[in-house]
XYZ file of C-alpha atoms in Angstrom:
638
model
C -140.882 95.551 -26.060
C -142.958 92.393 -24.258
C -140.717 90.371 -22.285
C -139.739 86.898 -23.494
C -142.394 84.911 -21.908
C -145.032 86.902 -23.856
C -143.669 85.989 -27.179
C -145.535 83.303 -28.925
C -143.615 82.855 -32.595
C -140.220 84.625 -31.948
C -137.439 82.538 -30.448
C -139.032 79.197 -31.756
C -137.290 77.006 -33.964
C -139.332 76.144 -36.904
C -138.195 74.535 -40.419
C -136.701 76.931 -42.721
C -139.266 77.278 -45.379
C -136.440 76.655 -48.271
C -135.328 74.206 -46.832
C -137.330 71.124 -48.852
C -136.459 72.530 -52.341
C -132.693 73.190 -51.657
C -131.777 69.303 -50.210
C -134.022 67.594 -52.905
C -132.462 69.933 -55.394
C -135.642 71.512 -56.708
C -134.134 75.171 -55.921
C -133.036 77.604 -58.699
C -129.381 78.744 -58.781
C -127.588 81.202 -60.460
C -126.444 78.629 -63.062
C -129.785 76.839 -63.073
C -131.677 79.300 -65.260
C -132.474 77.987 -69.634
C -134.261 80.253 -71.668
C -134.783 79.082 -75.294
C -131.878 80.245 -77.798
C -129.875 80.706 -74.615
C -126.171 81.016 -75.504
C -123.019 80.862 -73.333
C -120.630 83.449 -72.371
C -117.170 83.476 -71.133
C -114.521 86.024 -69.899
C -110.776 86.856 -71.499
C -108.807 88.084 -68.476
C -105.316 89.504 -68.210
C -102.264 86.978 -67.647
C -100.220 90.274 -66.045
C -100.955 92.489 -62.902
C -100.211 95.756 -64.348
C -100.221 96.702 -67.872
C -101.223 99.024 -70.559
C -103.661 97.970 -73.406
C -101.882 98.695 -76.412
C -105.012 97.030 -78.836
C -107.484 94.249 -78.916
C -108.931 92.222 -81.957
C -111.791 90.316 -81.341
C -112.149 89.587 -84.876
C -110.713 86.237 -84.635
C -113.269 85.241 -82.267
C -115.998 86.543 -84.577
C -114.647 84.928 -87.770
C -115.714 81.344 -85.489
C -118.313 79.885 -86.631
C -121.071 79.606 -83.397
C -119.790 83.042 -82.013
C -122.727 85.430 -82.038
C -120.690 88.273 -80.450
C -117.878 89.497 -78.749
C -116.677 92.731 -76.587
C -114.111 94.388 -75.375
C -113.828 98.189 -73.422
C -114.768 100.045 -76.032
C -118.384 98.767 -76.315
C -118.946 100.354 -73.262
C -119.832 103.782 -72.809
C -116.363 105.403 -71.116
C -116.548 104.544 -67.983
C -115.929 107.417 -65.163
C -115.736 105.541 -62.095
C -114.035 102.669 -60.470
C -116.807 99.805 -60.813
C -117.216 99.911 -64.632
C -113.170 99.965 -65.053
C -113.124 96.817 -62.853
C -116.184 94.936 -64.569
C -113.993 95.565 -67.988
C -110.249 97.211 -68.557
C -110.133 99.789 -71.304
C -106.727 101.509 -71.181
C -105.136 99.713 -68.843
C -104.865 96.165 -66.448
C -104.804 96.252 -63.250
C -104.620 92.989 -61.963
C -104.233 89.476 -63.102
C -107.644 88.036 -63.952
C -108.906 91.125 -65.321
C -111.419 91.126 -67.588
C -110.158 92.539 -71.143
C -112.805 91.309 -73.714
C -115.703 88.761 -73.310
C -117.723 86.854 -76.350
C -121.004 84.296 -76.605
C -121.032 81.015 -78.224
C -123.832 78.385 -78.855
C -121.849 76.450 -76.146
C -119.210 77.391 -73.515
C -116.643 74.792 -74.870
C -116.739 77.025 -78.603
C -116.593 80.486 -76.142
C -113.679 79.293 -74.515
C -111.985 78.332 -77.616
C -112.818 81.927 -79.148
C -111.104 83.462 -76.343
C -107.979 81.996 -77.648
C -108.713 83.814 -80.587
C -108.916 87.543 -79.091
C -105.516 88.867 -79.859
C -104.740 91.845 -76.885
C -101.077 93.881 -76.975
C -99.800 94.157 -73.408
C -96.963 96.539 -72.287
C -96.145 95.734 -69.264
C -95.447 97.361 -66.210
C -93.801 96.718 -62.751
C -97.009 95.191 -60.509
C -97.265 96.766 -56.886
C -98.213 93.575 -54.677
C -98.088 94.511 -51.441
C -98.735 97.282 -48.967
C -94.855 97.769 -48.001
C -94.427 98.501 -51.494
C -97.239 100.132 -52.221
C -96.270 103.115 -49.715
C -92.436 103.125 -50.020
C -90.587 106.038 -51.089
C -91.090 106.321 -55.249
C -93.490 103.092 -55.482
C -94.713 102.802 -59.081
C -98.211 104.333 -58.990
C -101.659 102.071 -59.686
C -103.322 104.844 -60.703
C -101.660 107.827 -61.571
C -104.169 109.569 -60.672
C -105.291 108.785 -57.167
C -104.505 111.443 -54.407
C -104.919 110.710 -50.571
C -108.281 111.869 -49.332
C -108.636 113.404 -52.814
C -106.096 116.093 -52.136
C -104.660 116.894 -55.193
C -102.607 119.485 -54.291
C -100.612 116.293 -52.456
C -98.806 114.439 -54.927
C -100.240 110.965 -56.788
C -100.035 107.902 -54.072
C -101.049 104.747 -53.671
C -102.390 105.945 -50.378
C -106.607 106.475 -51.271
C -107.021 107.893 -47.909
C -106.397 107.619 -44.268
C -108.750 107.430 -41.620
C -108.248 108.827 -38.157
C -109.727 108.885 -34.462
C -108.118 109.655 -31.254
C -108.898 111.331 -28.272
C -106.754 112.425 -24.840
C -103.163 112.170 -24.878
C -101.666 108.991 -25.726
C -98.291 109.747 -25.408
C -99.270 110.932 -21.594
C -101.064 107.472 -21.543
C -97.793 105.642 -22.263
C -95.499 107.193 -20.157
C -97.687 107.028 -16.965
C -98.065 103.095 -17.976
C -96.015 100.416 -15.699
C -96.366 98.231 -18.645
C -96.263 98.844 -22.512
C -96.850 96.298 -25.067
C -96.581 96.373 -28.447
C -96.824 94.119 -31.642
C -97.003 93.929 -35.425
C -99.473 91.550 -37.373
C -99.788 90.660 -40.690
C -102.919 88.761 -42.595
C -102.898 87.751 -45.948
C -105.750 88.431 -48.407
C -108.585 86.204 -48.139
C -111.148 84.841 -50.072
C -114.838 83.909 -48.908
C -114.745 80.717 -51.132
C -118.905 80.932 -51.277
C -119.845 77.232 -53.372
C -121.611 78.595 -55.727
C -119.633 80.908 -58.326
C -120.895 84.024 -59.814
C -123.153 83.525 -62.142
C -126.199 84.902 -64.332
C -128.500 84.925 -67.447
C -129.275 88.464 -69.145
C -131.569 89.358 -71.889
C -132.479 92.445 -73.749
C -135.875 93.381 -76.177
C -135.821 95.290 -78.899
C -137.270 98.115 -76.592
C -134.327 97.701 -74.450
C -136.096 96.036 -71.591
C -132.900 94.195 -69.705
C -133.738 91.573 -67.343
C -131.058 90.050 -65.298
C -131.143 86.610 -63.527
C -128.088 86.082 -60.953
C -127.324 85.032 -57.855
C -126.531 88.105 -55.896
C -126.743 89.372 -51.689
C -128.551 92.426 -53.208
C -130.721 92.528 -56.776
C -131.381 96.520 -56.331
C -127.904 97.014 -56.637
C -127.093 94.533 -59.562
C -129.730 97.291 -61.122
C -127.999 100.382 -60.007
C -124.425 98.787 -61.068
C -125.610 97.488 -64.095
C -127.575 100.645 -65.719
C -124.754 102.708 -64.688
C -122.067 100.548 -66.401
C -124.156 100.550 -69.797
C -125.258 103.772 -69.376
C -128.951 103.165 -69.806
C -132.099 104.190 -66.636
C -132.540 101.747 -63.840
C -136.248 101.630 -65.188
C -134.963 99.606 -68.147
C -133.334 97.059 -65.570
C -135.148 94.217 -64.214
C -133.251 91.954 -61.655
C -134.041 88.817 -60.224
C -132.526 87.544 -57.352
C -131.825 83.327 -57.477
C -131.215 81.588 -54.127
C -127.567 82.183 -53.320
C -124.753 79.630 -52.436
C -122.970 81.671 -50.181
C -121.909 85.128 -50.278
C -120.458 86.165 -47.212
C -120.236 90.206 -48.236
C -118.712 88.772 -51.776
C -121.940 89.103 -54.073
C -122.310 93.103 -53.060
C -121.486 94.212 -56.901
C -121.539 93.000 -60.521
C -118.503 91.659 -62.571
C -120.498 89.541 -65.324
C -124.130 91.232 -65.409
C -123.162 94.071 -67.392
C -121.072 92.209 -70.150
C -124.376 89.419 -70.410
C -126.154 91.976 -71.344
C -124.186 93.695 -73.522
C -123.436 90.419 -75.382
C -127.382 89.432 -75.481
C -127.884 92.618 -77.217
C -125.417 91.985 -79.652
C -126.389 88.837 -80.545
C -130.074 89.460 -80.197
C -130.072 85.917 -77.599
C -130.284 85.110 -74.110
C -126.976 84.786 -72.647
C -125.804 83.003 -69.627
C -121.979 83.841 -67.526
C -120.696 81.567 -65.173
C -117.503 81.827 -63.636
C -115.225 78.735 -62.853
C -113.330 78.454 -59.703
C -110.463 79.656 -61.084
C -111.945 82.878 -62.048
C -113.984 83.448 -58.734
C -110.160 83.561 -57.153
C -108.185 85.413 -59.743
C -110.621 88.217 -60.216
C -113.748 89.031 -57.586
C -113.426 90.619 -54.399
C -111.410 89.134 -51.510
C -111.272 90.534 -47.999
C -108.004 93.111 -47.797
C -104.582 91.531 -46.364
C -103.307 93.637 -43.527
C -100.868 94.749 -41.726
C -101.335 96.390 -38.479
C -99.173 97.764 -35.737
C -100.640 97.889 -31.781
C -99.483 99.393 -28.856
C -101.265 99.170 -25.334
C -100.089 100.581 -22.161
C -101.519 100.088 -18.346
C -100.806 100.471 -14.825
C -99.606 97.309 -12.561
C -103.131 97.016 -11.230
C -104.486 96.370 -15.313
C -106.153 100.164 -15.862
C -105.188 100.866 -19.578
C -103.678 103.967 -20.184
C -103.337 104.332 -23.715
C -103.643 102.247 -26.568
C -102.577 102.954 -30.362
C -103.465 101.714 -33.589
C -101.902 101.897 -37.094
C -103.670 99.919 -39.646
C -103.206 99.397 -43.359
C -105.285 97.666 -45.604
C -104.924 96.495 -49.448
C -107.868 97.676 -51.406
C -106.645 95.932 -54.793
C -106.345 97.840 -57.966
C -109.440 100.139 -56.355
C -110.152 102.416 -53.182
C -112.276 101.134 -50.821
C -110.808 99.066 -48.411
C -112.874 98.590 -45.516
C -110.518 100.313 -43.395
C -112.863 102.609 -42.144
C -114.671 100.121 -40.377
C -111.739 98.803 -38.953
C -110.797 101.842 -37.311
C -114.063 101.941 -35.487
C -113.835 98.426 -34.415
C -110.242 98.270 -32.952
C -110.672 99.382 -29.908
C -114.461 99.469 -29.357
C -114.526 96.660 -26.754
C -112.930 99.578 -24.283
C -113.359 102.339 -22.252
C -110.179 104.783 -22.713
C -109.143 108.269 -22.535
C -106.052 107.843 -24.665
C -106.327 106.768 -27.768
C -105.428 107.048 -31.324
C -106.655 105.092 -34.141
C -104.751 105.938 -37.624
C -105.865 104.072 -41.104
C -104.722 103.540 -44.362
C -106.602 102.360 -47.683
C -103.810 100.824 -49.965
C -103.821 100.199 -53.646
C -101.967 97.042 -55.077
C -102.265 95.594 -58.344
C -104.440 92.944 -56.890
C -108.447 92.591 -57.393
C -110.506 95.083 -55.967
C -111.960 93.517 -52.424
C -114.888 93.247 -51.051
C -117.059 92.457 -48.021
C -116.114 89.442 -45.748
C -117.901 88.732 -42.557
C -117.689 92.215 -40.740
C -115.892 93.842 -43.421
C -112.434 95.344 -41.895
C -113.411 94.374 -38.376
C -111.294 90.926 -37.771
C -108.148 92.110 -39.078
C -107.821 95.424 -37.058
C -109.164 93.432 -33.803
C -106.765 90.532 -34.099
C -103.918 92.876 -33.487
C -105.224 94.281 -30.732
C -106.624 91.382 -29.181
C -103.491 89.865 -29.630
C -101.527 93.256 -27.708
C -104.182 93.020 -24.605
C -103.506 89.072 -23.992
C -99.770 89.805 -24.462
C -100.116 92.636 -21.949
C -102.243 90.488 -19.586
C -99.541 87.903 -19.106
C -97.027 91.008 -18.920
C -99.029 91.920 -15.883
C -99.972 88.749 -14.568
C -103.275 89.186 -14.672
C -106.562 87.033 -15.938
C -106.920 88.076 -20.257
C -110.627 88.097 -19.381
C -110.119 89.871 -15.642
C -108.160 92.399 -17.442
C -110.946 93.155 -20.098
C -113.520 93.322 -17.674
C -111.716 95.917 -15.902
C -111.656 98.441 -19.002
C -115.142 97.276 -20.654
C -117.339 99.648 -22.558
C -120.510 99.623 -21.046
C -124.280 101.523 -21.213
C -122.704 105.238 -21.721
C -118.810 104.509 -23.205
C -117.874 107.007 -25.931
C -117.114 104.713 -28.867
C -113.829 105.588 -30.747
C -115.921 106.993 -33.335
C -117.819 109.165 -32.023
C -121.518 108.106 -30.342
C -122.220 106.487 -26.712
C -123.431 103.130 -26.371
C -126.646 102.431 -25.424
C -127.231 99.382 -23.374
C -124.387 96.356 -24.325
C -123.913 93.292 -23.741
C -119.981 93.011 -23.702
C -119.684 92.903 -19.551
C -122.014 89.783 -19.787
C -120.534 88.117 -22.544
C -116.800 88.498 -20.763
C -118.689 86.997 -17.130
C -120.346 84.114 -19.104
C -117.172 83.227 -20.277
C -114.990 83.496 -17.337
C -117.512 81.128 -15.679
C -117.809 78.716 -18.801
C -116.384 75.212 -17.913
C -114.374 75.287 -20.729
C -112.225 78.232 -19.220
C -112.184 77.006 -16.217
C -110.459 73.883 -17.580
C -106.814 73.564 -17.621
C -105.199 74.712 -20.477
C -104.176 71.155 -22.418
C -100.493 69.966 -22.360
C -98.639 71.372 -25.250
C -101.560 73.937 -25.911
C -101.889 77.998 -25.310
C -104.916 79.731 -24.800
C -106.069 82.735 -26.434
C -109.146 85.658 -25.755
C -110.682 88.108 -27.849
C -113.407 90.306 -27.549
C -114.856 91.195 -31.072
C -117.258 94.054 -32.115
C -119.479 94.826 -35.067
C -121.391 98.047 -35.466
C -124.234 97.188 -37.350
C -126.482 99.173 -39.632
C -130.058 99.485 -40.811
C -130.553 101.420 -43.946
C -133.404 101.069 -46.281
C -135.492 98.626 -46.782
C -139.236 97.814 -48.039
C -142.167 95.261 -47.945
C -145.603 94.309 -48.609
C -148.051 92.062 -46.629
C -151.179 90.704 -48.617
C -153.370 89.254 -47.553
C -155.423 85.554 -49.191
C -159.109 84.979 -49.190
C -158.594 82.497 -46.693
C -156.872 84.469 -44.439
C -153.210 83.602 -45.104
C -150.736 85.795 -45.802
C -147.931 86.077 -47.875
C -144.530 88.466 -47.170
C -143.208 90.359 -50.646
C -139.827 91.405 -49.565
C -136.331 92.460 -51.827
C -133.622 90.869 -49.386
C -131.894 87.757 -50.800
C -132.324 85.138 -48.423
C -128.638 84.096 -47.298
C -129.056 83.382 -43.828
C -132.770 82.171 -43.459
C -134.326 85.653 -43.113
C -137.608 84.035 -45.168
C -138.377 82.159 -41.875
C -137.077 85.543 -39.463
C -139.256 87.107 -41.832
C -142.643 84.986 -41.448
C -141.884 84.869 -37.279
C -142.197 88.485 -36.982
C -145.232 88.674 -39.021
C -146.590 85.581 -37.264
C -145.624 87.491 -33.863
C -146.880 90.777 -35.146
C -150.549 89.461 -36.197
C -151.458 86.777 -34.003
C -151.673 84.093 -36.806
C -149.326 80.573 -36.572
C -145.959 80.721 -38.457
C -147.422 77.957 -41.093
C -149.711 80.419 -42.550
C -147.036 82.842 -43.844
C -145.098 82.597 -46.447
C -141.874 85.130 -47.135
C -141.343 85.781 -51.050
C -137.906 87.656 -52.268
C -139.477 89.363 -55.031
C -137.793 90.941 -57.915
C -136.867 94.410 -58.594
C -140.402 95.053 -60.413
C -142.325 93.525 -57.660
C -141.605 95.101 -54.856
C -140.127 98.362 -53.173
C -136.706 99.216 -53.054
C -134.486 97.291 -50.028
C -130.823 97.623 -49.888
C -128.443 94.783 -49.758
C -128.115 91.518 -47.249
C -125.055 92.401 -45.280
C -123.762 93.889 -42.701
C -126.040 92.736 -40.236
C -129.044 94.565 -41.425
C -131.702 92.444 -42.757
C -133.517 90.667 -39.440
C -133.028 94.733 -38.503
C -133.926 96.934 -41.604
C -136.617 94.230 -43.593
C -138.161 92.743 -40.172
C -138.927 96.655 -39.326
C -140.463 97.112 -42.495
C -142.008 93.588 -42.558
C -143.618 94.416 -38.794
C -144.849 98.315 -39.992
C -146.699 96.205 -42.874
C -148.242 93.705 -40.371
C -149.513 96.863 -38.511
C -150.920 98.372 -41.025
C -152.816 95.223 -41.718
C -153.929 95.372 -38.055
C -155.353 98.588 -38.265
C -157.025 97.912 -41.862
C -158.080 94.872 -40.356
C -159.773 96.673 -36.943
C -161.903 99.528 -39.458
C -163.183 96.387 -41.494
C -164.440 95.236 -38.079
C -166.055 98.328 -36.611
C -167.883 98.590 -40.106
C -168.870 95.214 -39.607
C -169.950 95.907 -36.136
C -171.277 99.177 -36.896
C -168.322 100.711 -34.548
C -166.041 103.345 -34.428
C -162.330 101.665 -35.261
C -160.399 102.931 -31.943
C -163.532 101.082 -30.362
C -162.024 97.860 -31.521
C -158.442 96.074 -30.263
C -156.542 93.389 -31.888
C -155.821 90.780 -29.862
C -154.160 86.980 -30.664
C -154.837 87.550 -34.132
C -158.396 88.726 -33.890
C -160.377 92.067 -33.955
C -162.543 92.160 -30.648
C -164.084 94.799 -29.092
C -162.408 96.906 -26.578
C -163.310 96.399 -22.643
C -166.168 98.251 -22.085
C -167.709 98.715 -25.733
C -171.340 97.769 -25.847
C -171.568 95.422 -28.767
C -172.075 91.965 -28.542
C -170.633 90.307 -31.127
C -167.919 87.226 -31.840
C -164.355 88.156 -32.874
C -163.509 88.461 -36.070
C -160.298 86.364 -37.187
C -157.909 87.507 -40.143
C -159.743 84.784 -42.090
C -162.895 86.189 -41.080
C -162.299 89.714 -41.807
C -160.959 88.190 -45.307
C -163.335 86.367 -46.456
C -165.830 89.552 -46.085
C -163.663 92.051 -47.494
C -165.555 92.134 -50.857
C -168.721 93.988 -48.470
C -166.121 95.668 -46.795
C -163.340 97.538 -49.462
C -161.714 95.544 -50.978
C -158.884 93.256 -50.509
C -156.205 93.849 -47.758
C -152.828 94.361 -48.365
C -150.525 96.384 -46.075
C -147.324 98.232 -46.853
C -144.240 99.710 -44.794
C -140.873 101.340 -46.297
C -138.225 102.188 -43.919
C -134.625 103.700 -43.237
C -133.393 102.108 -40.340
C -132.074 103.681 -37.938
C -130.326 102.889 -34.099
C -129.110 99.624 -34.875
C -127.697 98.433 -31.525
C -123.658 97.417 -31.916
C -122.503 93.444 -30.887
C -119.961 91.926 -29.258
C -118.877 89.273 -28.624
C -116.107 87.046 -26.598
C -114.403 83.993 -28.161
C -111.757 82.388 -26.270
C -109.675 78.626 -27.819
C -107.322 76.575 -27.045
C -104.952 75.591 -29.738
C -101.472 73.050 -30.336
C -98.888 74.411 -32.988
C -96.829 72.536 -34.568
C -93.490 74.086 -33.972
C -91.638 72.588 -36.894
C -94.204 73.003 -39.335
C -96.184 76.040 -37.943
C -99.919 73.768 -38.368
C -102.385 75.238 -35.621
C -104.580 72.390 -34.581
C -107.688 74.102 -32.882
C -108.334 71.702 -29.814
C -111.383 74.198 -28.645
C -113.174 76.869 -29.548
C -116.177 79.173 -27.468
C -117.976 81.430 -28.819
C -120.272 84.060 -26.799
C -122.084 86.285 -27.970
C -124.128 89.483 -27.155
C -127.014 88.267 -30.214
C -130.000 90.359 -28.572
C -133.855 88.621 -29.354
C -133.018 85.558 -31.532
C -135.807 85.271 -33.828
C -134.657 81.696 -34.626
C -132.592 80.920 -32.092
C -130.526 78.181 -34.637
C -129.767 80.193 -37.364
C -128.127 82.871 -34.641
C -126.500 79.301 -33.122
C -125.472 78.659 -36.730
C -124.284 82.205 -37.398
C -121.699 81.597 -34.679
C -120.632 78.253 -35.414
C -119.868 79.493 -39.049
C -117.878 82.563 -37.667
């Protein structure tokens, strides 16, 4: 890779090219979309957390005049796996806020009204609402049918499955320890509270063509989800991605895309779903409560020994906690030879979570975090002195299994033991706290297409919603890539029919995963671009080198001639094939991990328990920033 000095477009700062259209208001959100005959549809959800469906009459609602349709479970093909069972009950509720029946009026005040009119027969069972109940002896059962790991020669559980990792001898770890700390710590269940709520607008042809418009961190899985759930081919499923307002891992899956479109076929109409506030809380994905138990151990001079961690996580009425992730997180910052790492997955009658910032990472590293700075004042010794002493580094086994290639958490703990903000004193009537945090990352697949204009601009078709500003990351790379300004480039998300298949925006994988595909593209517009000019030159092609976004000759090769620019090179492609356009499709792999140090200083009210944050720092190991204030604004946002 060149070194920083060489880079012309990566690590500026330009405007982010959405950036006009979203503060004048000219941008299209998932509510935004009208289509002529466009009717409105709106969501019946369970008032318990746990109940059988005894029957449903929608009839009511039908008998309205204005309602074009209505559904309930049974207008769905039967459903064999979790997601459909969450996007609509059919036997049985498992949460409050889940959906029973939906219908479509000629305006949401008249589908709101028909709801009232949907008569549903609850019997009602004892809810399971949290994790201590959810795994005592005889708990009532969210789904009778669950076994741990899938075991089912193990009796039902509300365990889904437990995750493990050790390695050495922790018990050995312990007792050679001069000091052994230990904690429990409890989170509650959070919610990202994105701005915008869910919403979309779904149509159907007579031919069965289905397009979708929604607001969404991934429009390729919106198509997946939503052909599965109705039981029709992806290639009948068109998605469109809006602009987003805010996701934060909690627009990963459907809960109203399928039921638009079943209600647009029924009613022959375009249909459009928004969820209220209300309904964003009471029935899509959170981030899991937890509660974790951590034990560290070291010797007077600050070696850990050992260090153990039990975690459990609520998954809602569904597996899938991000537990797993958790466990690899928890103690990833260090270099041990005792360890073990146990995990649970937990079902409550709450709604099935989802992503949040790191998924399962915070929780499992604020108990820990919280056991190291406890055992640092135990042993009198700096919280940052003591982490620098048992830092992974280039080489550390992770918990889970691989070595680290080169890291960056050494460096982040330095610059933050020499940051004037540590070095302050701590204020009167504050405390001080330290964590180092950790995030894996991932690649996975992604896809895009350069083209190339007559006049030599170029224009990026990618399929990763832009949440974070990864249109302008995007157009830096390829500005980097082919030697062209940034303000020649524009990045496109395009829709599911428009461009090759990309996986989701999250988990840290779409600067990674779509830049690498974005940047194979660019190259293969380079070496398009360097044949054109040996044709032109009457060359051979590996006579020719690209250079500052021009085709010139290589040193040495007798040909006088002037270098061809991309606009050059365009503008003549009709003599010389055609027009240009380059593609690249890629599954990313050896996405580096990240850490990161955060230390703050905080007041607590002790009769009222309010934490006032005084100060907060934030270092982090961020590799190349591509824009260096969207990483700056990645941080501040947490």
């Amino acid at each position: 890779m060149a070194e920083a000095e060489d880079y012309k477009a990566i690590g500026t700062r330009p405007v982010r090219p959405d950036g006009v259209e979203k503060v004048t208001g000219r941008a299209n959100f998932g509510a935004d979309l009208t289509l002529p005959g466009m009717i409105h549809g709106k969501v019946l959800r369970s008032p318990h957390a746990h109940a059988h469906i005894k029957s449903i009459d929608v009839s009511g609602a039908l008998s309205m005049e204005g309602v074009l349709a209505a559904v309930s479970g049974t207008d769905f093909p039967e459903q064999t796996d979790d997601l459909g069972r969450n996007v609509i009950a059919r036997d049985k509720v498992l949460y409050h806020g889940h959906a029973v029946a939906a219908v479509a009026a000629t305006t949401p005040l008249l589908a709101e009204q028909a709801l009232d009119a949907i008569k549903v027969d609850y019997d009602v069972l004892e809810p399971v609402l949290s994790i201590d109940q959810a795994i005592a002896d005889g708990a009532t059962l969210v789904n009778e049918e669950m076994h741990t790991n899938g075991d089912a020669s193990q009796p039902a559980s509300n365990i889904a499955a437990i995750t493990k990792f050790e390695r050495g001898d922790p018990e050995q770890g312990f007792a050679d320890a001069d000091v052994v700390v230990e904690g429990e710590y409890r989170i509650p269940m959070a919610h990202q509270g994105y701005i915008e709520p869910h919403a979309c607008t779904a149509t159907i042809n007579e031919e069965g063509k289905i397009t979708v418009w929604c607001s969404t961190q991934g429009h390729f899985d919106v198509r997946t989800q939503t052909a599965a759930i109705l039981g029709t081919s992806i290639s009948k499923v068109k998605v469109i991605a809006s602009e987003i307002g805010g996701g934060f891992g909690g627009k990963l899956t459907v809960y109203l895309e399928p039921l638009a479109v079943k209600l647009s076929e029924l009613s022959n109409r375009p249909v459009r779903m928004v969820m209220n506030r209300e309904e964003v809380f009471r029935a899509t994905g959170p981030t899991s409560a937890t509660w974790c138990k951590a034990k560290v151990g070291a010797k007077k001079d600050g070696t850990i020994t050992a260090a153990t961690a039990w975690l459990a996580y609520e998954a809602g009425a569904f597996a899938g906690a991000p537990v797993g992730p958790g466990c690899m997180s928890v103690l990833a910052p260090y270099d041990l030879e005792n360890f073990s790492i146990e995990g649970l997955d937990v079902l409550v009658n709450k709604p099935r979570v989802a992503a949040y910032r790191a998924p399962g990472a915070p929780q499992a590293m604020h108990a820990m975090e919280c056991a190291v700075d406890d055992l640092a004042r135990e042993l009198g010794i700096d919280p940052i002195d003591l982490r620098l002493k048992n830092a992974a580094d280039e080489g550390t086994q992770a918990p889970y299994g691989p070595q680290f290639p080169a890291i960056g958490l050494k460096a982040c703990l330095e610059a933050a033991k020499e940051h004037p903000n540590y070095k302050a004193p701590v204020p009167e009537g504050c405390g001080r706290g330290v964590a180092s945090g950790f995030w894996f990352n991932i690649g996975m697949q992604s896809s895009a297409e350069v083209l190339i204009r007559e006049d030599g601009t170029v224009t990026i078709n990618e399929g990763s919603p832009d949440i974070g500003g990864s249109r302008a990351s995007m157009c830096l790379m390829a500005a980097e890539t082919l030697g062209i300004p940034y303000d020649r480039i524009t990045a496109h998300v395009a829709d599911t029919e428009s461009t090759g298949y990309c996986n989701m925006t999250g988990g840290s994988r779409t600067t990674f995963a779509t830049g690498m595909a974005v940047v194979q593209a660019c190259e293969d517009i380079i070496a398009q671009c360097k044949e054109r000019a040996a044709m032109t030159w009457d060359i051979d092609a590996d006579q020719v080198d690209w250079d500052d976004g021009q085709a010139v000759p290589k040193p040495g090769v007798n040909a006088d001639v002037d270098p061809l620019s991309l606009a050059d090179i365009a503008k003549a492609w009709g003599r010389t094939g055609g027009p240009i356009l380059g593609r690249a499709s890629v599954n990313a792999q050896g996405a580096g991990a990240g850490f990161s140090v955060n230390f703050t200083d905080v007041a607590v009210d002790r009769e009222t328990g309010k934490v006032d944050v005084k100060a907060y720092t934030a270092i982090q190991d961020a590799g190349r920033a591509i824009h260096p204030s969207y990483v700056e604004g990645q941080m501040q946002g947490g």
